[in-house]
XYZ file of C-alpha atoms in Angstrom:
203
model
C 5.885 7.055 -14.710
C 8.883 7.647 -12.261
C 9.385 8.887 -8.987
C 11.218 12.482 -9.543
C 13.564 12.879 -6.421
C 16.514 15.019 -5.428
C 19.131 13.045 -3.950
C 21.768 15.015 -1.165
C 24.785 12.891 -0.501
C 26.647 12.713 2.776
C 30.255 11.813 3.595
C 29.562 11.574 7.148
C 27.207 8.649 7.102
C 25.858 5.497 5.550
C 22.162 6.080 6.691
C 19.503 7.690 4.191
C 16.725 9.186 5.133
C 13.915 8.849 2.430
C 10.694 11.157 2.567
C 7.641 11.332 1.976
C 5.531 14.375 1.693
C 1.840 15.055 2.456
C -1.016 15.644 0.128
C -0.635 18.827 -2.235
C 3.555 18.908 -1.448
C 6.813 18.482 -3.500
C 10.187 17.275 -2.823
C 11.115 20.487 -1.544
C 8.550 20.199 1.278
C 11.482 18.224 3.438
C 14.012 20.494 2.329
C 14.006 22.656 6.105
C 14.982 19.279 7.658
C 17.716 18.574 5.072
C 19.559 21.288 6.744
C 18.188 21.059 10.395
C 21.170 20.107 12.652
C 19.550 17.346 13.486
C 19.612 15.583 9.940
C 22.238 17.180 8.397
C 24.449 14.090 8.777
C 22.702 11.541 6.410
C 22.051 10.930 2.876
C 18.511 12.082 1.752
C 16.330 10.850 -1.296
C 13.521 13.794 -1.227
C 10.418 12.126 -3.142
C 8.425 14.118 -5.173
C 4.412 12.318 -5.466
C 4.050 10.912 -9.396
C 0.577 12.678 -9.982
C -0.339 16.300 -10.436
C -3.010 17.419 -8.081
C -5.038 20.081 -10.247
C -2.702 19.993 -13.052
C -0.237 22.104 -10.809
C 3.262 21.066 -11.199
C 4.310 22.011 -7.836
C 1.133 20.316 -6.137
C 1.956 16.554 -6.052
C 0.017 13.626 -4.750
C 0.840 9.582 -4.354
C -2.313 8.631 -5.939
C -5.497 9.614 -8.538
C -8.787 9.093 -8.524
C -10.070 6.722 -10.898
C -13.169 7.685 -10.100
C -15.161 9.599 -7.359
C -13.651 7.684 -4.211
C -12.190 5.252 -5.630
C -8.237 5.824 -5.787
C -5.718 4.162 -7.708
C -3.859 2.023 -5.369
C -1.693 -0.634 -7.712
C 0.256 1.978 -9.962
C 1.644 3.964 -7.396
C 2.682 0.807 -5.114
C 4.583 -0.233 -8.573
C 5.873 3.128 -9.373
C 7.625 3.555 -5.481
C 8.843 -0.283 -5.969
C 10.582 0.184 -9.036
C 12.263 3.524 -7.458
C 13.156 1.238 -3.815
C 14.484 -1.459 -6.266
C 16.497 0.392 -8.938
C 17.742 3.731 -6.639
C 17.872 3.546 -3.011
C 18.682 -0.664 -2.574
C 21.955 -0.518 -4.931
C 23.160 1.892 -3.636
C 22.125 1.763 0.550
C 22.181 -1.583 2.754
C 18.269 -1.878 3.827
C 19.319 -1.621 7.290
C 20.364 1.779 7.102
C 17.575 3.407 5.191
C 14.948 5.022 6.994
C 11.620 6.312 6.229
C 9.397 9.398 7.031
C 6.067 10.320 5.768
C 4.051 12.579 6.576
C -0.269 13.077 6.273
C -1.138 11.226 2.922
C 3.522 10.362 2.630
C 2.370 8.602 6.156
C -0.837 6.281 4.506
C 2.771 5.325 1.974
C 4.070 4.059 4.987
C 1.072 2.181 5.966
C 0.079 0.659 2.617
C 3.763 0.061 1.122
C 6.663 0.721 3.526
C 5.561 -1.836 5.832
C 4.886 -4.283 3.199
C 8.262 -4.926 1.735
C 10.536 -7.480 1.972
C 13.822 -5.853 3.026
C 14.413 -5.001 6.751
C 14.583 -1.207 7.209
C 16.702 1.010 10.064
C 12.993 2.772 11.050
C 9.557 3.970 9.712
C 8.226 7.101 10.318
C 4.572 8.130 9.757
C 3.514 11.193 11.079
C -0.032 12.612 11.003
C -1.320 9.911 9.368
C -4.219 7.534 8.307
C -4.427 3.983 6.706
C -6.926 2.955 4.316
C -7.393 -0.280 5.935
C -7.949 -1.396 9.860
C -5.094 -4.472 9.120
C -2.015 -3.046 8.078
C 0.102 -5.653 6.294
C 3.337 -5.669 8.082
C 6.022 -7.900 6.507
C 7.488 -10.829 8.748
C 10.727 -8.947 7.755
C 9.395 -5.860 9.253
C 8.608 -6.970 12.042
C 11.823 -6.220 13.807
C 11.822 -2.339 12.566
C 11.633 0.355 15.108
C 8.206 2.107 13.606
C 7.661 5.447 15.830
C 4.141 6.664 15.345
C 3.446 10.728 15.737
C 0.666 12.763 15.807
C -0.915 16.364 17.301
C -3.328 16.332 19.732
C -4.842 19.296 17.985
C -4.849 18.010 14.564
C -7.896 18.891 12.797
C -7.204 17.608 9.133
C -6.739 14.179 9.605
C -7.926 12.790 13.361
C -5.379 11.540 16.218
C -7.575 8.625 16.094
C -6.232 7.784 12.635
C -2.953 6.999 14.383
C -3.790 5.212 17.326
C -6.087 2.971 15.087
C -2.881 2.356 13.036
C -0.810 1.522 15.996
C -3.282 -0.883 17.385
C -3.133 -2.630 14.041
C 0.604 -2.297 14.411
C 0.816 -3.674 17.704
C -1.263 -6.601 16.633
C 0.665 -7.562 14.240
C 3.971 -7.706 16.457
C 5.260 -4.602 14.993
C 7.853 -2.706 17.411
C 6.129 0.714 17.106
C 5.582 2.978 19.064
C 2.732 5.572 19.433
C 3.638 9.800 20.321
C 1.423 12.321 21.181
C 1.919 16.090 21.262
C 0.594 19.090 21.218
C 0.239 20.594 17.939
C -2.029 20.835 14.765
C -0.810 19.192 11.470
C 2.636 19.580 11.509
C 5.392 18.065 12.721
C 6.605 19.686 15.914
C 10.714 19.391 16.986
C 9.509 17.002 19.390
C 8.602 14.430 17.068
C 12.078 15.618 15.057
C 14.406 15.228 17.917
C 12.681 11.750 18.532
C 13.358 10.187 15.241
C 16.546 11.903 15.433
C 17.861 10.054 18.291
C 16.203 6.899 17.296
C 18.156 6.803 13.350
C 21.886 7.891 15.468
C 20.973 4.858 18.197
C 20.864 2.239 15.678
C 23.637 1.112 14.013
């Protein structure tokens, strides 16, 4: 299997932004920010998740259940490699590639993104959980700017997810950062302007 992605070039910047969708999405779920203001700048690899969910094209997911509650954790960690190694890291310095997920695209973040060798521009994970309590940051990583959202008001996957995450985070000696807002699962302009800022700050 390989990671099905649209890629939108820029002229105006070296920076990608690479994304991650939630449970049930596709790589047009990032498409709105594509042409937000905000974004429009960069270079953007929109993932689409390997596995159908329900044998629904459009419905995509980052991982299968081998069996009840047990999901498959080893394929898809190979699967997103191969795409990091062979698409976005001959083409993009590390440095200037930055990462969002969001809801199930944020437990990516958690289980892979912050795993890998190569020093990225920033992480993103919004809304999200982690499978585990210690989240393997890389000693590479360690310098990365990792900014943390979630809604107060979230009711599919708990605020507490995050903070649990950060603290994990923060152990570990990550620079992250944890934000708060008022909202439900979504990712509120807030959030948008703040990652915004924080990819045009670092050079």
């Amino acid at each position: 299997k390989k990671i099905d992605f649209t890629f939108i070039k820029s002229t105006k910047s070296k920076k990608v932004i690479i994304a991650f969708h939630g449970w049930q999405g596709n790589k047009n779920s990032f498409l709105p920010l594509v042409k937000n203001p905000l974004f429009s700048e960069y270079n953007w690899f929109l993932l689409q998740g390997p596995y159908k969910v329900n044998n629904d094209t459009d419905r995509r997911s980052w991982s299968y259940e081998i069996e009840p509650n047990n999901w498959a954790y080893e394929e898809p960690k190979a699967i997103i490699d191969h795409f990091f190694q062979n698409e976005v890291f001959n083409k993009f310095d590390s440095k200037d590639v930055f990462v969002i997920g969001f809801s199930l695209g944020a437990l990516v973040c958690y289980e892979y993104i912050c795993s890998m060798d190569q020093p990225l521009g920033g992480i993103f994970p919004i809304s999200g959980f982690s499978r585990n309590s210690n989240i393997n940051l890389n000693p590479n990583q360690i310098q990365t700017p990792i900014i943390i959202g979630h809604g107060k008001n979230d009711a599919v996957v708990p605020i507490e997810k995050s903070i649990e995450a950060y603290e994990s985070l923060k152990a570990a000696s990550a620079n992250v950062e944890l934000k708060t807002y008022d909202a439900h699962h979504n990712i509120p302009i807030k959030m948008l302007t703040t990652i915004s800022q924080k990819i045009k700050n670092i050079t």
